[in-house]
Short mmCIF file of C-alpha atoms in Angstrom, two decimals:
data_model
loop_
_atom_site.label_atom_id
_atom_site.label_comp_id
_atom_site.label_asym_id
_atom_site.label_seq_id
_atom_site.Cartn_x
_atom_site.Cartn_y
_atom_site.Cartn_z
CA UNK A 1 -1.01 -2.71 -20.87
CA UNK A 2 -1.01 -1.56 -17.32
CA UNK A 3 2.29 -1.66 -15.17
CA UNK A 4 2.33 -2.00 -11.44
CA UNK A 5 5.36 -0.63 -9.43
CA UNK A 6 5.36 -2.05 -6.14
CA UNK A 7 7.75 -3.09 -3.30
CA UNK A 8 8.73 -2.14 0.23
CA UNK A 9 9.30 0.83 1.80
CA UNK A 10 11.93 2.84 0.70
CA UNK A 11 13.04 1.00 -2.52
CA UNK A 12 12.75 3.80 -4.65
CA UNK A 13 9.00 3.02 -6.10
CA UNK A 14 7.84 6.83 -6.81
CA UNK A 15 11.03 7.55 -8.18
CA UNK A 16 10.79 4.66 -11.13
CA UNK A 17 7.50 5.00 -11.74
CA UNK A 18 8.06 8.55 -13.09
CA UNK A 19 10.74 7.65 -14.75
CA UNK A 20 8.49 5.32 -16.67
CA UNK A 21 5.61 7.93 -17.05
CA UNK A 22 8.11 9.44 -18.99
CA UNK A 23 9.67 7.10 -21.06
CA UNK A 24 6.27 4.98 -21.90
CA UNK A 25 3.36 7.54 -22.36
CA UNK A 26 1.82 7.00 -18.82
CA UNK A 27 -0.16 8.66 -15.89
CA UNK A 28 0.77 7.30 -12.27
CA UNK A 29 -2.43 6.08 -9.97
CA UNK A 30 -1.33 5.61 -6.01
CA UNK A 31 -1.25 2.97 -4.84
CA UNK A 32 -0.80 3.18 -1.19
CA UNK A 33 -4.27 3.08 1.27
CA UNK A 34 -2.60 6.04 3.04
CA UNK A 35 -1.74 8.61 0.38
CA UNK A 36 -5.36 9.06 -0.67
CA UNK A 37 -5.55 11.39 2.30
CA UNK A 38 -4.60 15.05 2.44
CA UNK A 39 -3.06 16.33 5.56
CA UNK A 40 -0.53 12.87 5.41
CA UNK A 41 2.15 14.59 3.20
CA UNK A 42 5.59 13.68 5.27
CA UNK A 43 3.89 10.89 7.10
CA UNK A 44 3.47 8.90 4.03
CA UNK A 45 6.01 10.43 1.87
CA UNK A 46 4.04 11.18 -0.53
CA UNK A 47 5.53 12.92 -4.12
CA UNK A 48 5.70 16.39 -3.76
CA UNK A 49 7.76 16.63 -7.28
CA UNK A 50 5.61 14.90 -9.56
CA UNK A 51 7.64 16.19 -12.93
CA UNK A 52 4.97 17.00 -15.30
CA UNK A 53 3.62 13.53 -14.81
CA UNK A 54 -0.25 12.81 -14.45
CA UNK A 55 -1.26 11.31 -10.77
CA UNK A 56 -4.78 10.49 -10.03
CA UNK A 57 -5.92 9.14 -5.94
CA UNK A 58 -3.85 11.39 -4.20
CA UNK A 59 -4.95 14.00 -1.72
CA UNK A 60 -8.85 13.08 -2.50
CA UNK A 61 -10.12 12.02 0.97
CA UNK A 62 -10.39 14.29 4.35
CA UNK A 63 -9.12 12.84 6.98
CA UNK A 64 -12.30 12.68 8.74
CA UNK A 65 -13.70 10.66 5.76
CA UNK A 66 -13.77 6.72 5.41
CA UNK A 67 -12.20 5.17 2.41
CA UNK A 68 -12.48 1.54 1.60
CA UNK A 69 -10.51 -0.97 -0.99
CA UNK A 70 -13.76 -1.52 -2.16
CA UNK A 71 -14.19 2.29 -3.18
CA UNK A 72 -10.66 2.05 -4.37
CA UNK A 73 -11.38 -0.70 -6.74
CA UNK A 74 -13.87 1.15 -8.08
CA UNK A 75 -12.02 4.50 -8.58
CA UNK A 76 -8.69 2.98 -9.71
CA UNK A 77 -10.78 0.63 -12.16
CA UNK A 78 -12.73 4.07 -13.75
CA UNK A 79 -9.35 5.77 -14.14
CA UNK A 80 -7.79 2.79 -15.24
CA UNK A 81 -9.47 2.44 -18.60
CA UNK A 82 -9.98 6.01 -19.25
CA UNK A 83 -5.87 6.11 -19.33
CA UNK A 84 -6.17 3.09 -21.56
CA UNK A 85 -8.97 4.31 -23.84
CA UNK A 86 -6.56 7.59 -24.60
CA UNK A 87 -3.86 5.42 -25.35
CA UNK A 88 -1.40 5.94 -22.41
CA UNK A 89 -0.12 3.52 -19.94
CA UNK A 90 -1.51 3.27 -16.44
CA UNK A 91 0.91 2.81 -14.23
CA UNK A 92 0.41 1.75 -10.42
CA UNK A 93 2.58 2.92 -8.53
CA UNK A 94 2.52 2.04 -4.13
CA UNK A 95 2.93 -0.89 -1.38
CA UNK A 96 -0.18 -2.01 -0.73
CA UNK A 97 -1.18 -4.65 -2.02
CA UNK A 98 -4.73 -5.38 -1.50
CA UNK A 99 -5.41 -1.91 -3.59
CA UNK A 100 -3.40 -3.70 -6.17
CA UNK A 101 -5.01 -6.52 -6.70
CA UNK A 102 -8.29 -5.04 -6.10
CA UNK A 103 -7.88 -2.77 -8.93
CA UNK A 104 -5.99 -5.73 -11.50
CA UNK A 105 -8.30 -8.94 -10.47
CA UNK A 106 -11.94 -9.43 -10.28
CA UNK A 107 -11.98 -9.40 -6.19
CA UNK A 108 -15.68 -9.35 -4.52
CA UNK A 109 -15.95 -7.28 -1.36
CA UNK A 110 -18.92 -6.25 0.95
CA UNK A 111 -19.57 -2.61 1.15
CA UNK A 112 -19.99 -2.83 4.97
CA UNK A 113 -19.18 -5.06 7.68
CA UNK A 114 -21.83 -7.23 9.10
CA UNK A 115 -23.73 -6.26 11.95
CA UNK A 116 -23.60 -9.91 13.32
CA UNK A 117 -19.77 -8.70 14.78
CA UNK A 118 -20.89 -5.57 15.91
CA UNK A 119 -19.14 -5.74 19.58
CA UNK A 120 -16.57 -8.05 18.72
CA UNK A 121 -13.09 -6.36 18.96
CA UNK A 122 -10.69 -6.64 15.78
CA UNK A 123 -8.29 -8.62 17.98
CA UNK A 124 -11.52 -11.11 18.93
CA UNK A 125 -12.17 -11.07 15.07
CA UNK A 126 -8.87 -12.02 14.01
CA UNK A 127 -8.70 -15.13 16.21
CA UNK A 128 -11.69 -16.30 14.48
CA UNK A 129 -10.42 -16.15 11.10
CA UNK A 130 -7.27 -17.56 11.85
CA UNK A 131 -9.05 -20.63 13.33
CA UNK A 132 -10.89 -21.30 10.10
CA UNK A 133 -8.16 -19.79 7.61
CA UNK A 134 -4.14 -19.91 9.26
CA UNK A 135 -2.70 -18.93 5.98
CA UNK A 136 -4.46 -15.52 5.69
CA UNK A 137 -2.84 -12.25 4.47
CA UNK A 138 -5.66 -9.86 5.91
CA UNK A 139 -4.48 -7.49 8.28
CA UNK A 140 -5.94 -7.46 11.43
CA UNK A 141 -6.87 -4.27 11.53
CA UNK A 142 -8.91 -4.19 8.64
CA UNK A 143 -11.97 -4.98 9.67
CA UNK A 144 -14.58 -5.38 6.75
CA UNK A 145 -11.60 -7.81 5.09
CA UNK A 146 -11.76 -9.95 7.56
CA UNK A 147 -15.46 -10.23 8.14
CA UNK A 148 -15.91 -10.46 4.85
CA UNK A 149 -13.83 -13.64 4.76
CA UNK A 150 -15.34 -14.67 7.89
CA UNK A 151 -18.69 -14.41 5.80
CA UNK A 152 -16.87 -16.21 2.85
CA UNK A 153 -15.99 -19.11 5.39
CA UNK A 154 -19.06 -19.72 6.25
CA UNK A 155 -20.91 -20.00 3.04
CA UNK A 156 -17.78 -22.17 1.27
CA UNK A 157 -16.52 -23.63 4.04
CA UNK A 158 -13.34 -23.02 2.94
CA UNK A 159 -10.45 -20.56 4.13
CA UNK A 160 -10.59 -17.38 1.82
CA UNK A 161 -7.08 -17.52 1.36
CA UNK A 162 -7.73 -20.16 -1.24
CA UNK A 163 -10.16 -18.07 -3.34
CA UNK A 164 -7.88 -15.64 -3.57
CA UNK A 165 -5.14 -17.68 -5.15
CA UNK A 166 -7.29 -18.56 -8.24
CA UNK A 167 -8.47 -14.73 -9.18
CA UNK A 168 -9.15 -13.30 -12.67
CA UNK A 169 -6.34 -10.99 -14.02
CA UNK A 170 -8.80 -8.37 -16.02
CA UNK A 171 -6.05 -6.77 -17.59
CA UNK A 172 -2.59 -7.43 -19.53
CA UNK A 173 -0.46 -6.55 -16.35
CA UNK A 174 3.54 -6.76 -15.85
CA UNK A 175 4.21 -6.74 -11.92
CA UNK A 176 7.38 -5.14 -11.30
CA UNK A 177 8.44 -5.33 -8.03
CA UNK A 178 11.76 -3.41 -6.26
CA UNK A 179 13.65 -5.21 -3.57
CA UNK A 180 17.21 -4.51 -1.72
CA UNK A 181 19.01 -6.56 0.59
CA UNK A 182 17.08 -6.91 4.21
CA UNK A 183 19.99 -5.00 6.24
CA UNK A 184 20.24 -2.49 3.42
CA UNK A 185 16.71 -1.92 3.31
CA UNK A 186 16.03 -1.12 7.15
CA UNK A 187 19.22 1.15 7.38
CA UNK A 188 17.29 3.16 4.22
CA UNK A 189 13.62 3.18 6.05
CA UNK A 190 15.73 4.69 9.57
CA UNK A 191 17.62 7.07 7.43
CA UNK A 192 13.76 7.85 5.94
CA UNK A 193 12.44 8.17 8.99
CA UNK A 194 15.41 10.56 10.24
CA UNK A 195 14.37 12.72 6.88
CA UNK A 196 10.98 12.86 7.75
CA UNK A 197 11.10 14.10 11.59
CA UNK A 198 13.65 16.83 10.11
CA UNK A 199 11.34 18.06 6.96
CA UNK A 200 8.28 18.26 9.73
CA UNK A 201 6.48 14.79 10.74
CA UNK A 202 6.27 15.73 14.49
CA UNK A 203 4.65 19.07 13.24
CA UNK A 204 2.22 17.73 10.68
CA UNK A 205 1.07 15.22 13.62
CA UNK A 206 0.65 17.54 16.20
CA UNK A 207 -1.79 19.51 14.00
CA UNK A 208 -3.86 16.53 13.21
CA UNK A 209 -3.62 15.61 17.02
CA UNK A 210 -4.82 19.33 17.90
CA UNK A 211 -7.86 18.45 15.89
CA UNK A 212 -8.61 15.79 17.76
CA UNK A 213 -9.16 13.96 14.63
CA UNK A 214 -8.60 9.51 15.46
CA UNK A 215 -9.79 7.75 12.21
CA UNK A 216 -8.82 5.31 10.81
CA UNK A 217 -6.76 7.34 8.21
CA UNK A 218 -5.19 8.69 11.26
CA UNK A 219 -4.70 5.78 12.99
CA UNK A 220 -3.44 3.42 10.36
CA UNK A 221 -0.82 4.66 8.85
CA UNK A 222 2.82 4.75 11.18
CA UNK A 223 4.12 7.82 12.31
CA UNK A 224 1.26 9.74 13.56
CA UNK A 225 -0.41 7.89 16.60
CA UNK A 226 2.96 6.77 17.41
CA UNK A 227 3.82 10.40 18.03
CA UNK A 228 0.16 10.92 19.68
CA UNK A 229 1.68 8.98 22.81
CA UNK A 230 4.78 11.51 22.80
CA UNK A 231 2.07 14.53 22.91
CA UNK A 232 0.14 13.02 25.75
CA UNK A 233 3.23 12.24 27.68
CA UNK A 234 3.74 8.73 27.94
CA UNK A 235 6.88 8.22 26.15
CA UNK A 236 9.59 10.71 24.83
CA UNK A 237 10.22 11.99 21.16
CA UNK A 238 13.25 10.11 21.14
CA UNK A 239 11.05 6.86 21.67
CA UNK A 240 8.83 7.68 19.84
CA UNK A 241 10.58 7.97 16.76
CA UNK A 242 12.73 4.63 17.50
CA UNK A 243 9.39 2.98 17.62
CA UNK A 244 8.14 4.41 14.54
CA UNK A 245 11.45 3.23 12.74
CA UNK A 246 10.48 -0.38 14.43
CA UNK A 247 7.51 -0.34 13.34
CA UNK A 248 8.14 0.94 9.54
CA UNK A 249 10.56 -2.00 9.44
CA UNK A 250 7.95 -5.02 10.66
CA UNK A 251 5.87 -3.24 7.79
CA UNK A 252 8.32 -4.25 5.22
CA UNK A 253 8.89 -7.68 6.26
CA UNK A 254 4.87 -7.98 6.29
CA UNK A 255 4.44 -6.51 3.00
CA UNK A 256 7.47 -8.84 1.51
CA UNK A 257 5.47 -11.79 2.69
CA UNK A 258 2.36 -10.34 0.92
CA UNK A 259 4.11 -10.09 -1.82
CA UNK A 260 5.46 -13.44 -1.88
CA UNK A 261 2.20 -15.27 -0.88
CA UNK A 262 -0.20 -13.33 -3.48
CA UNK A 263 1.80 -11.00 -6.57
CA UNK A 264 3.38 -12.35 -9.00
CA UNK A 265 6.25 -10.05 -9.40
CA UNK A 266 9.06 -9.84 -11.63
CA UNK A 267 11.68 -8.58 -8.92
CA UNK A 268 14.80 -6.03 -9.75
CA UNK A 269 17.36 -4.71 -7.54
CA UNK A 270 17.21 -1.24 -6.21
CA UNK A 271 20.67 0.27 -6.81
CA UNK A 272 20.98 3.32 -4.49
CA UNK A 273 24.34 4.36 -5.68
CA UNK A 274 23.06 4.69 -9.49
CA UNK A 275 19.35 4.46 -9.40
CA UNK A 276 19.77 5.44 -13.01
CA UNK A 277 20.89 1.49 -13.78
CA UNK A 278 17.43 0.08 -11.91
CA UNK A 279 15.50 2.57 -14.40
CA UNK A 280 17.17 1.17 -17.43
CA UNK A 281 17.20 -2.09 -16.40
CA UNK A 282 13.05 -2.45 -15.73
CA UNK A 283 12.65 -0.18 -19.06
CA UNK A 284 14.51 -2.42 -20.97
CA UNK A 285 11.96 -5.44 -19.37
CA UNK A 286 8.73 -3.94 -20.01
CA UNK A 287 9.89 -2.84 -23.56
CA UNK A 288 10.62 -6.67 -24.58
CA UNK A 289 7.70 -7.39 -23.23
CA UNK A 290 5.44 -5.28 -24.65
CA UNK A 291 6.89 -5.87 -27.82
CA UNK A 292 5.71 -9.48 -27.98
#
């Protein structure tokens, strides 16, 4: 059985699912587009502490390098059953949740984007798929996705969005999914990003901005480019950081509607004051249902 840990920002994901490597045999495999990348430590909070436990697609990719969902389907797929042929329990552990289902459900993607929008600005882009499919999850920013269902639109004529909701499951899955009140939640991802300016984000940024180095794993994930504005002087630190907090906090309310619109999660509470509790409380879930 594979588990997938998955949630918001700041809900306590890494946490639980090493609790869970622990308790049920398993190795962890990111999921999160960003922590694939070294150099991204404090930017994406990734584990530093992973307690003995097994972690696989973290720190793989330069920065400079390109990394797709479509490579990560195949990666997380290949590690996927090897943890299942040994007998252990893969467990996914991250908030994104394309990666997710690209990994659990038979999803089709395009290596590369199609020359026919070469030009065409991701904003431009966008528009057009939103014409054709209103209900779709693809971010604008990622720009093979939404070719691709630009492509699919085309050929069907039908929105993409509705292919989606009638996937494959490949494996037995249990989606477990953390969650926390909304003003609890955003006073946790400020206090986060408050942690993260004091353990070094503005320092890890301005070494990647010394490089000169604008990918896309640069560019995508928040904290970084925000800061890039501070260190070319159009806006102060202080601003900075309130719009990376802004930011982080439109990212949760995106990924809840993700997560609403396309996983099928069974949902627990995050209890800050004794984490402990949320542990025992998803243990005791999976157990009963692995047990049937």
């Amino acid at each position: 059985m594979v588990i997938v840990i998955t949630g918001p920002t700041a809900t306590g994901k890494t946490d639980l699912g090493i609790f869970l490597a622990h308790q049920l045999n398993g190795e962890i495999i990111n999921a999160d587009s960003t922590q694939i990348y070294k150099g991204l430590d404090i930017a994406t909070n990734k584990v530093q502490d992973t307690e003995g436990v097994k972690h696989y697609l973290f720190n793989e990719k330069d920065l400079r390098e390109d990394y797709t969902v479509f490579d990560y389907q195949k990666d997380s797929r290949k590690i996927i059953d090897d943890i299942l042929k040994r007998g252990k329990t893969p467990i996914l552990v991250g908030g994104t949740g394309l990666y997710i289902n690209a990994a659990l459900y038979d999803y089709k993607f395009e290596e590369k984007a199609n020359d026919e929008y070469e030009g065409v600005s991701n904003d431009e882009l966008y528009k057009m798929l939103l014409e054709v499919d209103p209900n779709t999850n693809i971010h604008l920013n990622n720009r093979v996705r939404v070719i691709s269902a630009l492509n699919y639109y085309k050929a069907n004529k039908k929105p993409y969005s509705e292919k989606e909701k009638n996937l494959t499951l490949l494996y037995d899955t249990l989606f477990i999914g953390l969650t926390t009140d909304r003003n609890i939640l955003y006073y946790k991802i400020n206090k986060r990003v408050d942690k993260m300016v004091e353990e070094g984000l503005v320092e890890e940024a301005k070494e990647i901005y010394d490089l000169g180095i604008r990918t896309k794993a640069v560019m995508t994930p928040i904290g970084p480019k925000e800061l890039f504005d501070y260190f070319d002087g159009k806006t102060s630190l202080e601003d900075a950081i309130e719009l990376i907090k802004s930011k982080s906090r439109k990212y949760a309310k995106r990924q809840y509607t993700w997560f609403r619109n396309q996983m099928k999660l069974k949902w627990f509470q995050t209890n800050y004051d004794d984490f402990s509790k949320t542990e025992e409380e998803v243990l005791e879930y999976i157990r009963k249902k692995m047990s049937k």
